[in-house]
Coordinates of C-alpha atoms in Angstrom, one line a residue:
Chain A
X1 CA -5.5 23.4 -39.3
X2 CA -6.2 26.6 -41.1
X3 CA -9.0 27.5 -38.7
X4 CA -6.8 27.1 -35.7
X5 CA -3.9 29.1 -37.3
X6 CA -6.1 31.9 -38.5
X7 CA -7.6 32.1 -34.9
X8 CA -4.1 32.8 -33.5
X9 CA -3.6 35.6 -36.0
X10 CA -7.0 37.1 -34.9
X11 CA -6.0 36.6 -31.2
X12 CA -2.7 38.4 -32.0
X13 CA -4.7 41.5 -33.0
X14 CA -4.3 41.3 -36.8
X15 CA -7.3 42.1 -39.1
X16 CA -8.0 39.0 -41.1
X17 CA -9.8 38.4 -44.4
X18 CA -10.8 34.7 -44.9
X19 CA -11.6 32.7 -48.0
X20 CA -12.5 29.0 -47.9
X21 CA -14.2 26.7 -50.4
X22 CA -16.9 25.9 -47.7
X23 CA -18.0 29.1 -46.1
X24 CA -19.4 27.4 -43.1
X25 CA -15.9 26.3 -42.0
X26 CA -15.0 29.9 -41.8
X27 CA -18.0 30.9 -39.6
X28 CA -16.2 30.5 -36.2
X29 CA -13.6 32.9 -37.5
X30 CA -16.1 35.4 -38.9
X31 CA -17.8 35.3 -35.4
X32 CA -14.5 36.3 -34.0
X33 CA -14.1 39.3 -36.2
X34 CA -12.6 38.0 -39.5
X35 CA -14.1 39.3 -42.7
X36 CA -15.3 37.2 -45.6
X37 CA -13.8 37.2 -49.1
X38 CA -15.2 35.4 -52.0
X39 CA -12.0 34.5 -53.8
X40 CA -8.3 34.3 -53.1
X41 CA -8.0 37.4 -55.4
X42 CA -10.4 39.3 -53.2
X43 CA -8.2 38.5 -50.1
X44 CA -5.0 39.5 -51.9
X45 CA -6.4 42.8 -53.1
X46 CA -6.5 44.1 -49.6
X47 CA -3.8 42.1 -47.8
X48 CA -0.1 42.7 -46.9
X49 CA 0.4 39.0 -46.3
X50 CA -1.6 36.1 -47.7
X51 CA -1.4 32.8 -46.0
X52 CA -2.6 29.7 -47.9
X53 CA -3.2 26.3 -46.4
X54 CA -5.0 24.0 -48.9
X55 CA -4.9 20.3 -49.9
X56 CA -2.9 19.3 -52.9
X57 CA -0.3 21.0 -55.2
X58 CA -3.1 21.5 -57.8
X59 CA -5.0 23.5 -55.2
X60 CA -1.9 25.6 -54.4
X61 CA -1.4 26.3 -58.1
X62 CA -5.0 27.4 -58.5
X63 CA -5.0 29.6 -55.4
X64 CA -1.7 31.2 -56.2
X65 CA -1.5 31.3 -60.0
X66 CA -5.1 30.6 -61.1
X67 CA -7.6 33.0 -62.8
X68 CA -9.0 34.1 -59.4
X69 CA -5.7 33.5 -57.6
X70 CA -3.6 35.7 -55.3
X71 CA -1.2 36.9 -57.9
X72 CA -3.9 38.5 -60.1
X73 CA -4.7 41.2 -57.6
X74 CA -2.0 41.4 -54.9
X75 CA -0.5 44.9 -54.3
X76 CA 3.2 45.6 -54.6
X77 CA 5.1 44.4 -51.5
X78 CA 2.4 41.8 -50.7
X79 CA 3.9 38.4 -49.6
X80 CA 2.2 35.1 -50.4
X81 CA 3.0 32.5 -47.7
X82 CA 2.0 29.0 -48.7
X83 CA 1.8 26.7 -45.7
X84 CA 0.5 23.7 -47.6
X85 CA 2.8 20.7 -47.9
X86 CA 3.4 21.0 -51.6
X87 CA 6.0 20.6 -54.4
X88 CA 9.4 22.4 -54.0
X89 CA 9.3 23.1 -57.8
X90 CA 5.9 24.7 -57.5
X91 CA 7.2 26.9 -54.6
X92 CA 10.0 28.0 -56.9
X93 CA 7.6 28.7 -59.7
X94 CA 5.3 30.8 -57.5
X95 CA 8.3 32.7 -56.1
X96 CA 9.5 33.6 -59.6
X97 CA 6.0 34.6 -60.7
X98 CA 5.6 36.7 -57.6
X99 CA 8.9 38.5 -58.1
X100 CA 8.0 39.3 -61.7
X101 CA 5.0 41.2 -60.3
X102 CA 6.9 43.1 -57.6
X103 CA 5.5 40.7 -55.0
X104 CA 7.2 38.1 -52.8
X105 CA 6.5 34.5 -51.9
X106 CA 7.6 32.2 -49.1
X107 CA 7.0 28.4 -48.7
X108 CA 6.3 27.6 -45.1
X109 CA 5.0 24.1 -44.6
X110 CA 4.6 22.9 -41.0
X111 CA 4.8 19.8 -38.9
X112 CA 2.9 19.2 -35.7
X113 CA -0.5 18.4 -37.1
X114 CA -3.9 19.5 -35.9
X115 CA -2.7 19.5 -32.2
X116 CA 0.3 21.7 -33.1
X117 CA -1.9 24.1 -35.0
X118 CA -4.4 24.4 -32.1
X119 CA -1.6 24.9 -29.5
X120 CA 0.6 27.1 -31.7
X121 CA 3.4 24.7 -31.3
X122 CA 4.0 24.0 -35.0
X123 CA 7.5 23.6 -36.5
X124 CA 7.5 26.0 -39.5
X125 CA 10.0 25.3 -42.2
X126 CA 10.5 28.3 -44.4
X127 CA 12.0 28.8 -47.9
X128 CA 12.5 32.1 -49.7
X129 CA 14.3 35.4 -49.2
X130 CA 15.9 35.5 -45.8
X131 CA 14.8 39.1 -45.1
X132 CA 11.2 38.4 -46.1
X133 CA 11.2 35.4 -43.7
X134 CA 12.6 37.7 -41.0
X135 CA 9.9 40.3 -41.5
X136 CA 7.2 37.5 -41.2
X137 CA 8.7 36.3 -37.9
X138 CA 6.1 38.1 -35.7
X139 CA 3.3 36.4 -37.6
X140 CA 5.0 33.0 -37.6
X141 CA 5.6 33.3 -33.9
X142 CA 1.8 33.4 -33.3
X143 CA 1.5 30.1 -35.2
X144 CA 4.4 27.9 -34.1
X145 CA 7.3 27.6 -31.7
X146 CA 10.1 26.5 -34.1
X147 CA 10.5 28.8 -37.1
X148 CA 13.6 28.0 -39.2
X149 CA 14.8 29.4 -42.5
X150 CA 15.9 26.5 -44.6
X151 CA 17.2 28.4 -47.7
X152 CA 15.9 29.8 -50.9
X153 CA 12.4 29.2 -52.5
X154 CA 11.3 25.5 -52.2
X155 CA 13.7 24.8 -49.3
X156 CA 10.9 24.8 -46.7
X157 CA 9.1 22.2 -48.8
X158 CA 12.3 20.2 -49.1
X159 CA 12.7 20.2 -45.3
X160 CA 9.2 19.0 -44.9
X161 CA 10.0 16.1 -47.3
X162 CA 12.9 15.2 -45.0
X163 CA 10.4 15.2 -42.1
X164 CA 7.9 13.0 -44.0
X165 CA 10.7 10.6 -45.1
X166 CA 11.6 10.1 -41.4
X167 CA 8.0 9.5 -40.3
X168 CA 7.2 7.1 -43.2
X169 CA 10.1 4.8 -42.7
X170 CA 10.0 5.0 -39.0
X171 CA 6.4 4.0 -38.9
X172 CA 7.2 0.8 -40.8
X173 CA 9.5 -0.1 -38.0
X174 CA 6.9 0.7 -35.3
X175 CA 4.3 -1.5 -37.1
X176 CA 6.6 -4.4 -37.6
X177 CA 7.9 -4.2 -34.0
X178 CA 4.3 -4.4 -32.7
X179 CA 3.4 -7.3 -35.0
X180 CA 6.5 -9.2 -34.0
X181 CA 5.6 -8.7 -30.3
X182 CA 2.1 -9.8 -31.0
X183 CA 3.1 -13.0 -32.8
X184 CA 5.8 -13.8 -30.2
X185 CA 3.1 -13.7 -27.5
X186 CA 4.6 -10.7 -25.7
X187 CA 2.5 -8.0 -24.0
X188 CA 3.0 -5.0 -26.2
X189 CA 2.7 -2.5 -23.3
X190 CA 5.4 -4.4 -21.3
X191 CA 7.6 -4.4 -24.4
X192 CA 7.2 -0.6 -24.7
X193 CA 8.4 -0.3 -21.1
X194 CA 11.7 -1.9 -22.2
X195 CA 12.2 -0.4 -25.6
X196 CA 10.6 3.0 -25.5
X197 CA 13.2 4.9 -23.5
X198 CA 16.4 3.9 -25.3
X199 CA 17.9 3.7 -28.7
X200 CA 14.7 2.3 -30.3
X201 CA 12.6 5.3 -29.0
X202 CA 10.9 7.7 -31.2
X203 CA 7.9 10.1 -31.2
X204 CA 6.0 7.7 -33.4
X205 CA 6.6 4.8 -31.0
X206 CA 5.5 6.9 -28.0
X207 CA 2.5 8.4 -29.7
X208 CA 1.3 6.0 -32.4
X209 CA 2.0 2.6 -30.9
X210 CA -0.5 3.0 -28.1
X211 CA -3.2 4.0 -30.6
X212 CA -2.3 1.0 -32.8
X213 CA -2.5 -1.2 -29.7
X214 CA -6.0 0.1 -28.8
X215 CA -7.3 -0.1 -32.4
X216 CA -7.8 3.7 -32.5
X217 CA -7.2 4.6 -36.1
X218 CA -8.9 8.1 -36.2
X219 CA -6.8 10.8 -37.9
X220 CA -4.6 12.7 -36.7
X221 CA -2.9 12.9 -40.0
X222 CA -4.7 11.1 -42.9
X223 CA -3.3 8.4 -45.1
X224 CA -4.5 10.1 -48.3
X225 CA -2.5 13.3 -47.4
X226 CA 0.5 11.3 -46.4
X227 CA 0.5 9.4 -49.8
X228 CA 0.5 12.8 -51.5
X229 CA 3.5 13.9 -49.4
X230 CA 5.4 10.7 -50.2
X231 CA 4.7 11.1 -53.9
X232 CA 6.1 14.6 -53.8
X233 CA 9.2 13.4 -52.0
X234 CA 9.7 10.4 -54.4
X235 CA 9.2 12.5 -57.4
X236 CA 11.8 15.0 -56.2
X237 CA 14.2 12.2 -55.3
X238 CA 13.8 10.8 -58.8
X239 CA 14.5 14.2 -60.2
X240 CA 17.6 14.4 -58.0
X241 CA 18.7 10.9 -59.1
X242 CA 18.3 9.6 -55.6
X243 CA 17.2 6.1 -54.7
X244 CA 15.2 5.9 -51.5
X245 CA 14.2 2.2 -51.1
X246 CA 12.7 2.7 -47.6
X247 CA 10.5 5.5 -48.6
X248 CA 9.5 3.6 -51.7
X249 CA 8.5 0.6 -49.6
X250 CA 6.5 2.9 -47.3
X251 CA 4.7 4.3 -50.3
X252 CA 3.8 0.9 -51.6
X253 CA 2.5 -0.2 -48.2
X254 CA 0.3 2.9 -47.9
X255 CA -1.1 2.3 -51.4
X256 CA -2.1 -1.1 -50.2
X257 CA -3.7 0.4 -47.1
X258 CA -5.6 2.8 -49.3
X259 CA -6.7 0.0 -51.6
X260 CA -8.0 -1.8 -48.5
X261 CA -10.2 1.1 -47.7
X262 CA -8.0 3.0 -45.3
X263 CA -7.5 6.2 -47.2
X264 CA -9.2 8.3 -44.6
X265 CA -7.7 6.6 -41.5
X266 CA -4.8 8.0 -39.6
X267 CA -1.3 7.2 -40.9
X268 CA -0.8 4.8 -38.0
X269 CA -3.4 2.4 -39.6
X270 CA -0.3 1.2 -41.6
X271 CA -0.2 -1.6 -39.1
X272 CA -3.4 -3.0 -40.6
X273 CA -1.8 -3.3 -44.1
X274 CA 1.3 -4.9 -42.6
X275 CA -0.8 -7.3 -40.5
X276 CA -2.9 -8.2 -43.6
X277 CA 0.3 -9.2 -45.4
X278 CA 0.7 -12.1 -42.9
X279 CA -3.0 -12.7 -42.5
X280 CA -2.9 -11.3 -38.9
X281 CA -6.2 -9.9 -37.8
X282 CA -5.2 -6.6 -36.2
X283 CA -8.0 -5.8 -33.9
X284 CA -5.6 -5.6 -31.0
Chain B
X1 CA 30.3 -4.4 -22.2
X2 CA 31.0 -7.4 -20.0
X3 CA 33.9 -5.6 -18.4
X4 CA 31.8 -2.6 -17.4
X5 CA 29.0 -4.7 -16.2
X6 CA 31.2 -7.0 -14.2
X7 CA 32.8 -3.9 -12.6
X8 CA 29.4 -2.8 -11.3
X9 CA 29.0 -6.2 -9.6
X10 CA 32.4 -5.8 -8.0
X11 CA 31.6 -2.2 -6.9
X12 CA 28.3 -3.6 -5.5
X13 CA 30.3 -5.8 -3.1
X14 CA 29.8 -9.1 -4.8
X15 CA 32.7 -11.6 -5.1
X16 CA 33.2 -12.3 -8.8
X17 CA 34.8 -15.1 -10.7
X18 CA 35.7 -14.1 -14.3
X19 CA 36.3 -16.2 -17.4
X20 CA 37.1 -14.8 -20.8
X21 CA 38.6 -16.1 -24.0
X22 CA 41.3 -13.5 -23.8
X23 CA 42.6 -13.3 -20.3
X24 CA 44.1 -9.8 -20.7
X25 CA 40.6 -8.3 -21.2
X26 CA 39.9 -9.5 -17.7
X27 CA 43.0 -8.0 -16.2
X28 CA 41.3 -4.7 -15.1
X29 CA 38.7 -6.8 -13.2
X30 CA 41.3 -9.1 -11.6
X31 CA 43.1 -5.9 -10.5
X32 CA 39.9 -4.9 -8.8
X33 CA 39.5 -8.1 -6.9
X34 CA 37.8 -10.5 -9.3
X35 CA 39.2 -14.1 -9.4
X36 CA 40.2 -15.9 -12.6
X37 CA 38.5 -19.1 -13.8
X38 CA 39.8 -21.1 -16.8
X39 CA 36.5 -22.3 -18.1
X40 CA 32.8 -21.5 -17.8
X41 CA 32.4 -24.8 -15.9
X42 CA 35.0 -23.6 -13.4
X43 CA 33.0 -20.4 -12.8
X44 CA 29.7 -22.3 -12.4
X45 CA 31.2 -24.8 -9.9
X46 CA 31.5 -22.0 -7.3
X47 CA 28.8 -19.5 -8.3
X48 CA 25.2 -18.8 -7.3
X49 CA 24.6 -16.8 -10.4
X50 CA 26.5 -17.1 -13.7
X51 CA 26.2 -14.1 -16.1
X52 CA 27.2 -14.7 -19.7
X53 CA 27.8 -12.0 -22.3
X54 CA 29.3 -13.4 -25.5
X55 CA 29.1 -12.9 -29.2
X56 CA 26.9 -15.2 -31.2
X57 CA 24.3 -17.9 -30.5
X58 CA 26.9 -20.5 -31.2
X59 CA 29.1 -19.0 -28.4
X60 CA 26.1 -19.0 -26.0
X61 CA 25.5 -22.7 -26.8
X62 CA 29.1 -23.6 -26.1
X63 CA 29.3 -21.6 -22.9
X64 CA 26.0 -22.9 -21.5
X65 CA 25.6 -26.4 -23.0
X66 CA 29.1 -27.3 -24.2
X67 CA 31.6 -29.8 -22.8
X68 CA 33.2 -27.2 -20.5
X69 CA 30.0 -25.3 -20.2
X70 CA 28.1 -23.9 -17.2
X71 CA 25.5 -26.7 -16.9
X72 CA 28.2 -29.4 -16.5
X73 CA 29.2 -28.2 -13.1
X74 CA 26.6 -25.8 -11.7
X75 CA 25.3 -26.6 -8.2
X76 CA 21.6 -27.0 -7.5
X77 CA 19.8 -23.6 -7.3
X78 CA 22.4 -21.9 -9.5
X79 CA 20.9 -19.5 -12.1
X80 CA 22.4 -19.0 -15.5
X81 CA 21.7 -15.5 -16.8
X82 CA 22.5 -15.0 -20.5
X83 CA 22.8 -11.3 -21.4
X84 CA 23.9 -11.9 -25.0
X85 CA 21.5 -11.0 -27.7
X86 CA 20.7 -14.5 -28.9
X87 CA 18.0 -16.8 -30.2
X88 CA 14.7 -17.1 -28.3
X89 CA 14.6 -20.8 -29.1
X90 CA 18.1 -21.3 -27.7
X91 CA 17.0 -19.5 -24.5
X92 CA 14.1 -21.9 -24.2
X93 CA 16.4 -24.9 -24.8
X94 CA 18.9 -23.7 -22.1
X95 CA 16.0 -23.0 -19.7
X96 CA 14.7 -26.6 -20.2
X97 CA 18.2 -28.1 -19.8
X98 CA 18.8 -26.1 -16.7
X99 CA 15.5 -27.2 -15.1
X100 CA 16.3 -30.8 -15.8
X101 CA 19.4 -30.5 -13.7
X102 CA 17.7 -28.6 -10.8
X103 CA 19.1 -25.3 -12.0
X104 CA 17.5 -22.2 -13.5
X105 CA 18.1 -20.0 -16.5
X106 CA 17.0 -16.5 -17.4
X107 CA 17.5 -14.7 -20.7
X108 CA 18.3 -11.1 -20.2
X109 CA 19.6 -9.2 -23.2
X110 CA 20.1 -5.5 -22.9
X111 CA 19.9 -2.3 -24.9
X112 CA 21.9 0.8 -24.2
X113 CA 25.2 -0.3 -25.7
X114 CA 28.7 0.3 -24.4
X115 CA 27.7 3.7 -22.9
X116 CA 24.7 2.1 -21.1
X117 CA 26.9 -0.7 -19.7
X118 CA 29.5 1.8 -18.5
X119 CA 26.9 4.1 -16.8
X120 CA 24.7 1.3 -15.6
X121 CA 21.7 2.7 -17.5
X122 CA 21.0 -0.4 -19.6
X123 CA 17.5 -1.6 -20.3
X124 CA 17.4 -5.2 -19.3
X125 CA 14.7 -7.4 -20.9
X126 CA 14.2 -10.6 -19.0
X127 CA 12.6 -13.9 -19.8
X128 CA 12.1 -16.9 -17.5
X129 CA 10.4 -17.7 -14.3
X130 CA 9.0 -14.5 -12.7
X131 CA 10.2 -15.4 -9.1
X132 CA 13.7 -16.1 -10.4
X133 CA 13.8 -12.7 -12.2
X134 CA 12.6 -11.1 -9.0
X135 CA 15.4 -12.7 -6.9
X136 CA 17.9 -11.4 -9.4
X137 CA 16.6 -7.8 -9.2
X138 CA 19.3 -6.6 -6.8
X139 CA 22.0 -7.7 -9.2
X140 CA 20.2 -6.4 -12.3
X141 CA 19.7 -3.1 -10.5
X142 CA 23.5 -2.7 -10.4
X143 CA 23.7 -3.1 -14.2
X144 CA 20.8 -1.1 -15.6
X145 CA 18.0 1.3 -14.8
X146 CA 15.1 -0.4 -16.6
X147 CA 14.5 -4.1 -15.7
X148 CA 11.3 -5.6 -17.1
X149 CA 10.1 -9.1 -17.0
X150 CA 8.7 -9.9 -20.4
X151 CA 7.4 -13.4 -19.8
X152 CA 8.6 -17.0 -19.9
X153 CA 12.0 -18.3 -21.3
X154 CA 12.9 -16.6 -24.6
X155 CA 10.7 -13.6 -24.0
X156 CA 13.6 -11.3 -23.1
X157 CA 15.2 -12.3 -26.4
X158 CA 11.9 -11.6 -28.2
X159 CA 11.7 -8.2 -26.6
X160 CA 15.2 -7.4 -27.8
X161 CA 14.2 -8.4 -31.3
X162 CA 11.4 -5.9 -31.1
X163 CA 14.0 -3.3 -30.1
X164 CA 16.3 -4.2 -33.0
X165 CA 13.5 -4.1 -35.5
X166 CA 12.7 -0.6 -34.5
X167 CA 16.3 0.6 -34.7
X168 CA 16.9 -1.1 -38.1
X169 CA 14.0 0.3 -39.9
X170 CA 14.2 3.7 -38.2
X171 CA 17.8 4.0 -39.3
X172 CA 16.9 3.6 -43.0
X173 CA 14.7 6.6 -42.5
X174 CA 17.4 8.7 -40.9
X175 CA 19.8 7.8 -43.7
X176 CA 17.4 8.5 -46.5
X177 CA 16.3 11.8 -44.8
X178 CA 19.9 13.0 -44.6
X179 CA 20.6 11.9 -48.2
X180 CA 17.5 13.8 -49.4
X181 CA 18.6 16.9 -47.5
X182 CA 22.1 16.6 -49.0
X183 CA 20.9 16.2 -52.6
X184 CA 18.3 19.0 -52.1
X185 CA 21.1 21.4 -51.1
X186 CA 19.8 21.9 -47.6
X187 CA 22.1 22.4 -44.6
X188 CA 21.5 19.1 -42.6
X189 CA 22.1 20.8 -39.3
X190 CA 19.4 23.4 -40.1
X191 CA 17.0 20.7 -41.2
X192 CA 17.5 18.9 -37.9
X193 CA 16.5 22.1 -36.0
X194 CA 13.1 21.9 -37.9
X195 CA 12.5 18.1 -37.8
X196 CA 14.2 16.8 -34.7
X197 CA 11.8 18.0 -32.0
X198 CA 8.5 16.8 -33.5
X199 CA 6.7 13.8 -35.0
X200 CA 9.9 12.9 -37.0
X201 CA 12.1 12.8 -33.9
X202 CA 13.8 9.7 -32.6
X203 CA 16.8 8.6 -30.5
X204 CA 18.5 7.5 -33.8
X205 CA 18.0 10.9 -35.4
X206 CA 19.3 12.8 -32.4
X207 CA 22.3 10.5 -31.8
X208 CA 23.3 9.0 -35.1
X209 CA 22.5 11.8 -37.6
X210 CA 25.2 14.1 -36.2
X211 CA 27.8 11.3 -36.4
X212 CA 26.7 10.6 -40.0
X213 CA 27.0 14.2 -40.8
X214 CA 30.5 14.4 -39.4
X215 CA 31.7 11.2 -41.0
X216 CA 32.3 9.6 -37.7
X217 CA 31.5 5.9 -38.2
X218 CA 33.3 4.4 -35.2
X219 CA 31.2 1.9 -33.3
X220 CA 29.2 2.2 -30.9
X221 CA 27.3 -0.8 -32.0
X222 CA 29.0 -2.8 -34.8
X223 CA 27.4 -3.7 -38.2
X224 CA 28.4 -7.4 -37.9
X225 CA 26.6 -7.8 -34.6
X226 CA 23.5 -6.0 -35.9
X227 CA 23.4 -8.3 -38.9
X228 CA 23.4 -11.2 -36.5
X229 CA 20.5 -9.7 -34.5
X230 CA 18.5 -9.0 -37.7
X231 CA 19.1 -12.6 -38.8
X232 CA 17.7 -13.9 -35.5
X233 CA 14.7 -11.7 -35.8
X234 CA 14.0 -12.6 -39.4
X235 CA 14.4 -16.3 -38.7
X236 CA 12.0 -16.0 -35.8
X237 CA 9.5 -14.0 -37.9
X238 CA 9.7 -16.7 -40.6
X239 CA 9.0 -19.4 -38.0
X240 CA 6.0 -17.4 -36.8
X241 CA 4.8 -16.9 -40.4
X242 CA 5.3 -13.1 -40.2
X243 CA 6.4 -11.0 -43.2
X244 CA 8.5 -8.0 -42.2
X245 CA 9.4 -6.2 -45.4
X246 CA 11.1 -3.2 -43.6
X247 CA 13.4 -5.4 -41.5
X248 CA 14.2 -7.5 -44.6
X249 CA 15.1 -4.4 -46.5
X250 CA 17.3 -3.2 -43.6
X251 CA 19.0 -6.6 -43.6
X252 CA 19.7 -6.5 -47.3
X253 CA 21.2 -3.0 -47.0
X254 CA 23.4 -4.1 -44.1
X255 CA 24.6 -7.1 -46.1
X256 CA 25.6 -4.6 -48.9
X257 CA 27.4 -2.4 -46.3
X258 CA 29.3 -5.4 -45.0
X259 CA 30.2 -6.4 -48.6
X260 CA 31.6 -2.9 -49.1
X261 CA 33.9 -3.4 -46.2
X262 CA 31.8 -1.8 -43.4
X263 CA 31.3 -4.9 -41.2
X264 CA 33.3 -3.4 -38.3
X265 CA 31.8 0.1 -38.6
X266 CA 29.1 1.4 -36.4
X267 CA 25.5 0.7 -37.5
X268 CA 25.0 4.3 -38.6
X269 CA 27.5 3.7 -41.4
X270 CA 24.3 2.5 -43.2
X271 CA 24.2 5.9 -44.8
X272 CA 27.3 4.9 -46.8
X273 CA 25.6 1.9 -48.4
X274 CA 22.5 4.0 -49.2
X275 CA 24.6 6.8 -50.6
X276 CA 26.5 4.3 -52.7
X277 CA 23.2 3.1 -54.2
X278 CA 22.8 6.6 -55.8
X279 CA 26.5 7.1 -56.5
X280 CA 26.7 9.8 -53.8
X281 CA 30.1 10.2 -52.2
X282 CA 29.2 10.4 -48.5
X283 CA 32.2 12.0 -47.0
X284 CA 29.9 14.8 -45.5

């Protein structure tokens, strides 16, 4: 996703410095005029805005707050924009650390996946100072089509957790519905004609059910990353004294799917774990 | 819903005989030219097609197979069309009993609710003999916009169970997402701007979340009826040796909601039961 998004910044006419753990993944961007930097600190030393898009909260911490991280070298007024799906509490910590150094930080996770990144149709959920988010709007506008300020630091991450909670629990329903149809001897495509356009309709049903039916479990969005997101949401919910039994069930089912070897499948492979519960062979 | 649907048949130019437990509910139809019949048997004695739309499977059984039921008096060639959401096994039983008497039967539950019935935009899921369903198409076309033949007797009911499974589990996600947003201090309307249009989007989110947010729990579709539907789906799943943990969780939460006095609320009142789990006062 980072490669696509960075490409849009280049296409928008902005000079870009790139840093990646694996340099070869940056090559297409370097060919298009981006410059290479060895460390996040080397990027930050010359940048007005630093976008980060990494894997896990530990990676965000290292890139932002680590020994060779952005905050060690950023110049006054520089803004760190973390677009990773990460912890709201870490976003607040980075924001506070940035402010202490005369810098600023915004959390700006996205939904829309690899396709949204490629087509610049992402939904960008931002948390931080409203005026900073406003100043970044021309850049965000190159990356996505929906840019909404959700509140103070961490609020973008919280909104992303709302998004993931909806997807996780909704996907259980899509899987169970297809399994029911299968066991009842219905033709799943014919069932979708009846149920897809009404009160049972959803993006997941329209987009994931056909892939489940055709046994296409390529990501898309990977199980391992989804588990990370659910664990952030559940930890935050626990901290807020909030019981979320549906999300907890989804998390358990995804742990089972990972245990069964599905960690690098797309999230819609959930149907395999649910099928296995009832000894159904989901080859569809 | 029966009143709206029957009105469309009258508007379509068909002569209609009406029978209802409470005659006054039929008055608007009688005013528009329908004739009154005292019993289902009295309707069937003069009808080519008998539509039934009642409450519970026990009511379907009585109206179809009971002492004053449709099958006691229907003439050869008459078709019984049950549009109640009811048991697939009962639909098969009625179909077999009808065939024995030279009659026919189709199960044709609908989705789209009271609004869909009023606007003739229902999705009609049909089970039974394909040629019979085809002959009924001009009538179904007056009642809904999506009419799909799902297979043999009971298949319409099975498709409806798929529909309800999707809604039940999806609604848990919508409730938990709003509760998370609430506890995290986000503005739920602002969150919906970010999450409503993408991979987390659904009919339930677009239509029920605003009502949950405004504390409007009028039905719509009533908790008591939804519990009945889920119990049919879970019983069928058990019979098919299929474990559906998401639907089972939804069922448990709806039992809690009913125990808390919400049986006659709309199904989106689920958020009250989930809020209560965490001692959140959902007046929103």
